[in-house]
Tab-separated table of C-alpha atoms in Angstrom:
chain	number	residue	atom	x	y	z
A	10	MET	CA	66.004	-15.761	38.413
A	11	VAL	CA	63.066	-15.625	35.803
A	12	GLY	CA	63.048	-14.581	32.216
A	13	GLN	CA	59.788	-12.886	32.408
A	14	LEU	CA	56.898	-12.361	34.235
A	15	ALA	CA	54.070	-12.843	31.356
A	16	GLN	CA	50.750	-14.421	32.046
A	17	GLY	CA	52.197	-18.181	32.010
A	18	GLY	CA	52.123	-21.309	34.026
A	19	SER	CA	55.749	-21.326	34.751
A	20	GLU	CA	55.269	-17.777	36.391
A	21	ARG	CA	51.966	-19.002	38.345
A	22	GLN	CA	54.185	-21.788	39.571
A	23	LEU	CA	56.801	-19.066	40.893
A	24	TYR	CA	54.255	-16.812	42.671
A	25	SER	CA	53.160	-20.332	44.342
A	26	PHE	CA	56.754	-21.036	45.244
A	27	LEU	CA	57.428	-17.418	46.640
A	28	ALA	CA	53.964	-17.405	48.367
A	29	TYR	CA	54.729	-20.736	50.619
A	30	ARG	CA	58.048	-19.460	51.733
A	31	ASP	CA	58.936	-19.483	55.391
A	32	PRO	CA	59.345	-15.725	55.866
A	33	ALA	CA	61.622	-16.408	58.961
A	34	ARG	CA	63.997	-18.241	56.936
A	35	TRP	CA	63.930	-17.006	53.401
A	36	ALA	CA	63.874	-13.396	52.115
A	37	PRO	CA	64.128	-13.900	48.374
A	38	VAL	CA	64.907	-11.469	45.523
A	39	LEU	CA	63.628	-11.826	42.126
A	40	TYR	CA	65.926	-10.843	39.532
A	41	VAL	CA	63.999	-10.935	35.821
A	42	SER	CA	66.429	-11.067	32.649
A	43	GLY	CA	63.778	-9.974	30.259
A	44	GLU	CA	60.226	-8.285	30.747
A	45	LEU	CA	58.032	-7.345	33.480
A	46	GLY	CA	54.332	-8.212	33.024
A	47	PHE	CA	51.446	-9.696	34.616
A	48	TRP	CA	52.752	-11.342	37.385
A	49	GLU	CA	54.771	-8.361	38.740
A	50	GLU	CA	52.190	-6.966	41.098
A	51	PRO	CA	50.962	-10.164	42.561
A	52	ILE	CA	54.726	-11.067	43.411
A	53	ARG	CA	55.561	-7.610	44.881
A	54	SER	CA	52.170	-8.052	46.716
A	55	LEU	CA	54.109	-10.881	48.642
A	56	GLY	CA	56.859	-8.355	49.858
A	57	VAL	CA	59.274	-9.949	47.291
A	58	PRO	CA	61.752	-7.302	45.683
A	59	ILE	CA	61.787	-7.424	41.694
A	60	MET	CA	64.985	-6.193	39.978
A	61	LEU	CA	65.104	-5.970	36.060
A	62	LEU	CA	68.156	-6.530	34.484
A	63	GLY	CA	68.906	-4.032	31.256
A	64	GLY	CA	71.585	-3.990	28.857
A	65	ASN	CA	73.101	-6.639	26.426
A	66	PRO	CA	73.415	-10.471	27.752
A	67	ALA	CA	77.007	-9.729	29.120
A	68	ALA	CA	76.059	-6.454	30.925
A	69	LYS	CA	73.331	-8.444	32.482
A	70	MET	CA	75.597	-10.963	33.611
A	71	ALA	CA	77.850	-8.323	35.075
A	72	ARG	CA	75.276	-6.879	36.827
A	73	PHE	CA	73.743	-9.910	38.348
A	74	ARG	CA	77.659	-10.509	39.564
A	75	ALA	CA	77.816	-7.694	40.923
A	76	ALA	CA	74.784	-7.575	42.752
A	77	CYS	CA	75.366	-11.053	44.266
A	78	ARG	CA	78.675	-10.080	45.727
A	79	GLU	CA	77.093	-7.243	47.352
A	80	ARG	CA	74.059	-9.162	48.715
A	81	ARG	CA	75.701	-12.366	49.246
A	82	PRO	CA	72.950	-14.963	48.607
A	83	ALA	CA	72.832	-18.496	50.300
A	84	CYS	CA	71.040	-19.784	47.066
A	85	PHE	CA	70.576	-18.928	43.365
A	86	PHE	CA	67.381	-20.389	41.862
A	87	SER	CA	67.034	-20.160	38.078
A	88	TRP	CA	63.284	-20.794	37.145
A	89	SER	CA	63.771	-21.780	33.500
A	90	SER	CA	66.442	-23.457	31.141
A	91	TYR	CA	67.287	-20.386	29.512
A	92	THR	CA	68.010	-18.390	32.688
A	93	ASN	CA	70.208	-21.192	34.091
A	94	PRO	CA	73.475	-19.913	32.403
A	95	TYR	CA	73.371	-17.031	35.289
A	96	GLY	CA	74.565	-19.648	37.460
A	97	LEU	CA	77.928	-19.320	35.949
A	98	ALA	CA	78.154	-15.615	37.156
A	99	LEU	CA	78.320	-17.114	40.963
A	100	SER	CA	81.329	-18.983	39.995
A	101	GLY	CA	83.821	-19.164	42.940
A	102	MET	CA	81.373	-17.411	45.490
A	103	GLY	CA	80.412	-20.877	47.166
A	104	VAL	CA	76.530	-20.247	46.303
A	105	ARG	CA	74.247	-23.076	45.880
A	106	ARG	CA	73.148	-22.901	42.362
A	107	ILE	CA	69.842	-24.488	41.344
A	108	GLY	CA	68.329	-24.547	37.841
A	109	SER	CA	65.159	-25.593	36.205
A	110	PHE	CA	64.119	-27.459	33.130
A	111	ARG	CA	60.250	-26.831	32.500
A	112	ASN	CA	60.042	-27.938	29.272
A	113	ALA	CA	60.716	-30.818	27.056
A	114	GLY	CA	64.262	-31.228	27.708
A	115	PHE	CA	65.845	-28.242	26.120
A	116	ALA	CA	63.081	-27.131	23.833
A	117	ASP	CA	62.467	-23.694	25.198
A	118	LEU	CA	66.303	-22.646	24.256
A	119	PRO	CA	67.175	-20.876	21.094
A	120	LYS	CA	67.495	-22.708	18.068
A	121	ARG	CA	70.158	-21.132	17.019
A	122	PHE	CA	73.460	-22.599	19.032
A	123	ARG	CA	71.308	-24.732	20.830
A	124	GLY	CA	73.925	-27.198	21.661
A	125	LEU	CA	75.893	-24.222	23.153
A	126	TRP	CA	72.790	-23.069	24.930
A	127	SER	CA	72.162	-26.621	26.651
A	128	ARG	CA	75.729	-26.714	27.566
A	129	ALA	CA	75.615	-23.273	29.458
A	130	SER	CA	72.268	-24.076	30.997
A	131	LEU	CA	74.002	-27.134	32.847
A	132	ALA	CA	77.204	-26.127	33.429
A	133	GLY	CA	76.626	-23.395	36.696
A	134	LEU	CA	74.678	-25.435	38.568
A	135	SER	CA	74.583	-27.746	41.430
A	136	VAL	CA	71.213	-29.054	41.312
A	137	ALA	CA	69.018	-29.334	38.096
A	138	VAL	CA	65.020	-29.559	39.036
A	139	CYS	CA	62.835	-31.402	36.299
A	140	ASN	CA	59.239	-30.936	36.470
A	141	SER	CA	58.943	-34.452	34.167
A	142	ARG	CA	60.844	-37.738	34.849
A	143	GLU	CA	61.338	-37.892	31.199
A	144	THR	CA	63.334	-34.815	31.236
A	145	ARG	CA	65.303	-36.032	34.352
A	146	GLU	CA	66.538	-39.134	32.512
A	147	THR	CA	67.439	-37.155	29.587
A	148	LEU	CA	69.696	-34.859	31.450
A	149	LEU	CA	71.053	-37.712	33.745
A	150	ALA	CA	71.858	-39.571	30.493
A	151	ARG	CA	74.115	-36.828	29.255
A	152	ALA	CA	77.854	-37.126	30.094
A	153	SER	CA	78.187	-33.798	30.988
A	154	ALA	CA	75.298	-34.055	33.544
A	155	SER	CA	77.344	-34.777	36.756
A	156	ARG	CA	75.171	-32.595	39.093
A	157	GLN	CA	72.154	-33.846	40.895
A	158	ALA	CA	69.007	-33.670	39.008
A	159	VAL	CA	65.672	-34.267	40.906
A	160	TYR	CA	61.841	-34.332	39.734
A	161	VAL	CA	59.638	-32.170	41.555
A	162	PRO	CA	56.263	-31.825	39.973
A	163	ASN	CA	54.205	-28.693	39.401
A	164	GLY	CA	51.803	-27.825	42.069
A	165	VAL	CA	48.244	-26.422	41.619
A	166	GLU	CA	45.406	-24.830	43.982
A	167	ALA	CA	41.856	-27.203	43.234
A	168	PRO	CA	39.057	-24.829	43.381
A	169	PRO	CA	36.409	-25.483	45.929
A	170	ALA	CA	33.840	-27.223	44.374
A	171	SER	CA	31.307	-24.360	45.206
A	172	GLN	CA	33.718	-21.975	43.421
A	173	SER	CA	34.287	-24.251	40.305
A	174	ALA	CA	30.234	-24.430	39.957
A	175	ALA	CA	29.883	-20.472	40.114
A	176	TRP	CA	32.660	-19.984	37.549
A	177	ARG	CA	31.004	-22.374	35.567
A	178	ARG	CA	27.549	-20.697	35.720
A	179	GLU	CA	29.263	-17.106	35.051
A	180	TRP	CA	31.161	-18.219	32.103
A	181	ARG	CA	28.242	-20.293	30.228
A	182	ALA	CA	25.894	-17.564	30.741
A	183	ARG	CA	28.568	-15.103	29.202
A	184	LEU	CA	28.905	-17.466	26.250
A	185	GLY	CA	25.314	-17.999	25.980
A	186	LEU	CA	25.500	-21.674	26.425
A	187	GLY	CA	23.032	-23.881	27.899
A	188	GLU	CA	23.710	-26.731	30.818
A	189	SER	CA	23.186	-29.505	28.100
A	190	GLU	CA	25.357	-28.068	25.510
A	191	ILE	CA	29.023	-29.539	25.202
A	192	LEU	CA	32.008	-27.151	25.533
A	193	VAL	CA	35.276	-27.926	24.660
A	194	VAL	CA	38.110	-25.632	25.748
A	195	GLY	CA	41.855	-25.016	24.956
A	196	VAL	CA	44.049	-22.490	26.889
A	197	GLY	CA	47.343	-21.251	25.921
A	198	ARG	CA	49.593	-18.692	23.901
A	199	LEU	CA	48.455	-18.699	20.208
A	200	ALA	CA	51.690	-19.816	19.413
A	201	PRO	CA	52.982	-22.637	16.955
A	202	GLN	CA	54.167	-24.750	19.893
A	203	LYS	CA	50.562	-24.933	21.048
A	204	ASN	CA	49.110	-25.895	17.561
A	205	PHE	CA	45.660	-24.754	17.811
A	206	ALA	CA	45.427	-25.584	14.207
A	207	ARG	CA	45.022	-29.169	15.350
A	208	PHE	CA	42.648	-27.989	17.967
A	209	LEU	CA	40.255	-26.700	15.241
A	210	ASP	CA	40.815	-29.703	13.240
A	211	VAL	CA	39.819	-31.790	16.104
A	212	ILE	CA	36.660	-29.595	16.595
A	213	ALA	CA	35.753	-30.013	13.187
A	214	LEU	CA	36.005	-33.851	13.001
A	215	VAL	CA	33.992	-34.239	16.411
A	216	GLY	CA	31.212	-31.633	15.117
A	217	ALA	CA	30.499	-34.063	12.478
A	218	ARG	CA	29.363	-36.569	15.031
A	219	ALA	CA	27.789	-34.258	17.715
A	220	PRO	CA	27.027	-30.942	18.400
A	221	VAL	CA	29.667	-29.213	20.260
A	222	ARG	CA	31.074	-25.573	20.922
A	223	ALA	CA	34.552	-24.576	21.615
A	224	VAL	CA	36.573	-21.840	23.110
A	225	ILE	CA	40.282	-20.757	22.492
A	226	ALA	CA	41.898	-18.356	25.236
A	227	GLY	CA	45.333	-17.115	25.472
A	228	GLU	CA	47.494	-14.203	24.360
A	229	ASP	CA	48.048	-13.892	20.556
A	230	MET	CA	51.724	-14.527	19.698
A	231	GLY	CA	50.989	-13.879	15.798
A	232	CYS	CA	48.758	-16.807	15.010
A	233	ARG	CA	45.340	-15.647	15.793
A	234	PRO	CA	44.652	-14.434	12.036
A	235	GLU	CA	45.466	-17.749	10.333
A	236	LEU	CA	43.569	-19.520	13.196
A	237	GLU	CA	40.325	-17.174	12.941
A	238	ALA	CA	40.193	-17.957	8.958
A	239	ARG	CA	40.627	-21.630	9.633
A	240	ALA	CA	37.648	-21.401	12.246
A	241	ALA	CA	35.132	-19.604	9.944
A	242	ARG	CA	34.922	-22.751	8.188
A	243	LEU	CA	33.352	-23.970	11.387
A	244	GLY	CA	30.503	-21.550	11.609
A	245	LYS	CA	29.708	-20.249	15.082
A	246	ALA	CA	31.246	-23.378	16.794
A	247	VAL	CA	34.553	-21.773	17.785
A	248	THR	CA	34.792	-18.312	19.829
A	249	PHE	CA	38.161	-16.736	20.250
A	250	ALA	CA	38.348	-15.128	24.059
A	251	GLY	CA	41.660	-13.973	23.742
A	252	ARG	CA	43.601	-13.399	27.152
A	253	VAL	CA	41.624	-13.864	30.039
A	254	PRO	CA	42.383	-12.509	33.670
A	255	ASP	CA	42.080	-16.176	35.070
A	256	ALA	CA	41.991	-18.827	32.776
A	257	ARG	CA	40.952	-21.135	35.675
A	258	GLU	CA	37.381	-19.324	35.692
A	259	LEU	CA	37.023	-20.233	32.106
A	260	ILE	CA	38.350	-23.807	32.413
A	261	CYS	CA	35.370	-24.598	35.242
A	262	ALA	CA	32.638	-23.982	32.263
A	263	ALA	CA	34.078	-26.744	30.349
A	264	ASP	CA	32.862	-30.130	29.815
A	265	VAL	CA	36.197	-31.574	27.914
A	266	PHE	CA	39.514	-29.646	28.130
A	267	LEU	CA	41.641	-30.490	25.057
A	268	LEU	CA	45.496	-29.663	24.955
A	269	THR	CA	46.829	-30.190	21.359
A	270	SER	CA	50.593	-28.998	21.843
A	271	ASP	CA	53.593	-30.384	20.082
A	272	HIS	CA	55.375	-30.105	23.157
A	273	GLU	CA	55.459	-29.110	27.044
A	274	GLY	CA	57.118	-29.661	30.362
A	275	MET	CA	54.083	-30.269	32.735
A	276	PRO	CA	51.398	-28.397	31.144
A	277	ASN	CA	49.950	-26.168	33.994
A	278	VAL	CA	46.663	-25.755	32.415
A	279	LEU	CA	45.809	-29.448	32.084
A	280	LEU	CA	46.414	-29.609	35.864
A	281	GLU	CA	44.015	-26.749	36.618
A	282	ALA	CA	41.431	-28.527	34.559
A	283	MET	CA	42.052	-31.841	36.225
A	284	SER	CA	41.853	-30.053	39.612
A	285	ALA	CA	38.387	-28.381	38.873
A	286	GLY	CA	37.041	-32.012	37.790
A	287	VAL	CA	37.235	-31.338	34.148
A	288	ALA	CA	37.638	-34.399	31.847
A	289	CYS	CA	40.844	-33.892	29.612
A	290	VAL	CA	42.114	-34.994	26.438
A	291	THR	CA	45.829	-34.568	25.449
A	292	THR	CA	48.529	-35.006	23.050
A	293	ARG	CA	51.625	-37.172	24.600
A	294	VAL	CA	53.906	-34.413	25.720
A	295	HIS	CA	56.432	-34.308	28.088
A	296	ALA	CA	55.234	-35.281	31.843
A	297	ILE	CA	51.707	-36.621	30.700
A	298	GLY	CA	52.904	-40.030	32.136
A	299	ASP	CA	53.459	-38.131	35.095
A	300	VAL	CA	50.227	-36.714	35.230
A	301	VAL	CA	47.606	-38.772	33.378
A	302	CYS	CA	46.387	-42.099	33.675
A	303	HIS	CA	45.030	-43.143	30.263
A	304	GLY	CA	41.279	-43.945	30.402
A	305	GLU	CA	41.410	-43.223	34.287
A	306	THR	CA	42.307	-39.546	34.964
A	307	GLY	CA	42.139	-38.476	31.269
A	308	LEU	CA	42.534	-39.751	27.604
A	309	VAL	CA	46.174	-39.337	25.879
A	310	ALA	CA	46.586	-39.523	22.039
A	311	GLY	CA	49.599	-38.931	19.757
A	312	HIS	CA	49.604	-35.924	17.551
A	313	ASP	CA	47.206	-36.995	15.137
A	314	ALA	CA	44.029	-34.996	15.000
A	315	GLY	CA	41.823	-38.146	14.424
A	316	GLU	CA	42.905	-40.061	17.117
A	317	LEU	CA	42.394	-36.888	19.277
A	318	ALA	CA	38.943	-36.318	17.809
A	319	ASP	CA	37.933	-40.005	18.695
A	320	HIS	CA	38.745	-39.332	22.584
A	321	VAL	CA	36.871	-36.082	22.647
A	322	ALA	CA	33.870	-37.785	20.774
A	323	ARG	CA	33.852	-40.445	23.559
A	324	LEU	CA	33.475	-37.832	26.057
A	325	VAL	CA	31.094	-35.622	24.251
A	326	ILE	CA	28.645	-38.714	23.803
A	327	ASP	CA	29.300	-40.475	27.114
A	328	GLY	CA	28.442	-38.326	29.948
A	329	THR	CA	29.019	-40.895	32.458
A	330	LEU	CA	32.349	-41.585	31.395
A	331	ARG	CA	33.067	-37.910	31.107
A	332	ARG	CA	31.886	-37.149	34.913
A	333	ARG	CA	33.893	-40.371	36.078
A	334	ILE	CA	37.137	-39.354	34.315
A	335	GLY	CA	36.879	-36.022	35.799
A	336	ALA	CA	36.239	-37.112	39.317
A	337	ASN	CA	39.278	-39.319	39.277
A	338	ALA	CA	41.563	-36.584	37.767
A	339	ARG	CA	40.579	-34.072	40.459
A	340	GLU	CA	41.223	-36.495	43.105
A	341	ALA	CA	44.656	-37.642	41.476
A	342	VAL	CA	45.781	-33.699	41.310
A	343	LEU	CA	44.525	-33.311	45.270
A	344	ARG	CA	46.622	-36.182	46.016
A	345	GLY	CA	49.906	-35.593	44.143
A	346	HIS	CA	50.221	-31.781	43.258
A	347	ASP	CA	49.450	-29.912	46.433
A	348	PRO	CA	51.198	-26.555	45.803
A	349	ALA	CA	52.211	-26.205	49.602
A	350	ALA	CA	53.826	-29.497	49.626
A	351	VAL	CA	55.698	-29.100	46.157
A	352	ALA	CA	56.846	-25.748	47.354
A	353	ALA	CA	58.246	-27.153	50.393
A	354	ARG	CA	60.403	-29.796	48.600
A	355	LEU	CA	61.669	-26.908	46.493
A	356	TRP	CA	62.660	-24.692	49.497
A	357	GLU	CA	64.185	-27.739	50.905
A	358	LEU	CA	66.419	-28.067	47.998
A	359	CYS	CA	67.637	-24.575	48.748
A	360	GLU	CA	69.097	-25.168	51.743
A	361	PRO	CA	72.927	-25.445	52.086
A	362	PRO	CA	74.059	-29.019	51.955
A	363	PRO	CA	76.260	-30.614	54.385
A	364	PHE	CA	80.065	-29.532	55.089
A	365	GLY	CA	79.252	-26.136	52.974
A	366	ARG	CA	79.413	-27.726	49.428
A	367	ALA	CA	77.499	-25.556	46.913
């Protein structure tokens, strides 16, 4: 079960999970509670049926329960905390129910009645999968969290070095950038959570010390006009690329990747940048301690634009440091975030437990 199939990191993780299934063992059916989108076609191409639930929340829950009575699934896997309550629809069926927490605790749940939503997101689960150790500890600390909570990181496909180099040449030519010019890239939905206003503040501070160009790519969720007005003060230093078909290609053109979010789960774009050997600077969001070793595989700061700018400026000025951190980051991702290994761990959780317990 997933809420939507938009062009996001969570959906990319879902695609990877489904792609690495054992077809002799598993025949998944994907239910979508919200909207279809970018990832619908790639997932259908894997031979996975997709069912869109319609109606109000109660009707969706009833339709899902009826479908499960007919199909008799061995396992229910919710891909996000806000679809975890669908596990309640399988009460009494003996189905193993796995839920996911892919953001900073309950940060992606609706703000209104969040306490009720958080209890519902846990109540119907046998297992809670967290993509950060911090979130796992938060769940275990709750008195109501009697179910099993496990940490499973995100996986990411690291592009071959030759492919990264080709993408870098292509995008830098498209942007009119020479090889010696420094490019800082930010990728994500243009939404308040991603705080691209902070990104622009950082670029302004860095630009006062050394020449730098920047690109922001991602679907506009209502913030772009304000961001463009803010960026206008920086002249031609910042380009808005909009939504790009595959952000990994643009990321490979970067010399520095900058993440300025207020909160995240395990940010997929950061892993993609690291896997391409791009040096990263990031705010201290959830799972960063699981991903980045400060000073070795990236640079981590608080939410202050000045502190972030100091880190970005170091990488802009010091090419040796930039290349060393980028190489270390790629090695760390290859070692700890292999998508096949991550998917195998998740499919292992789907297996029925001993003695028939759900």
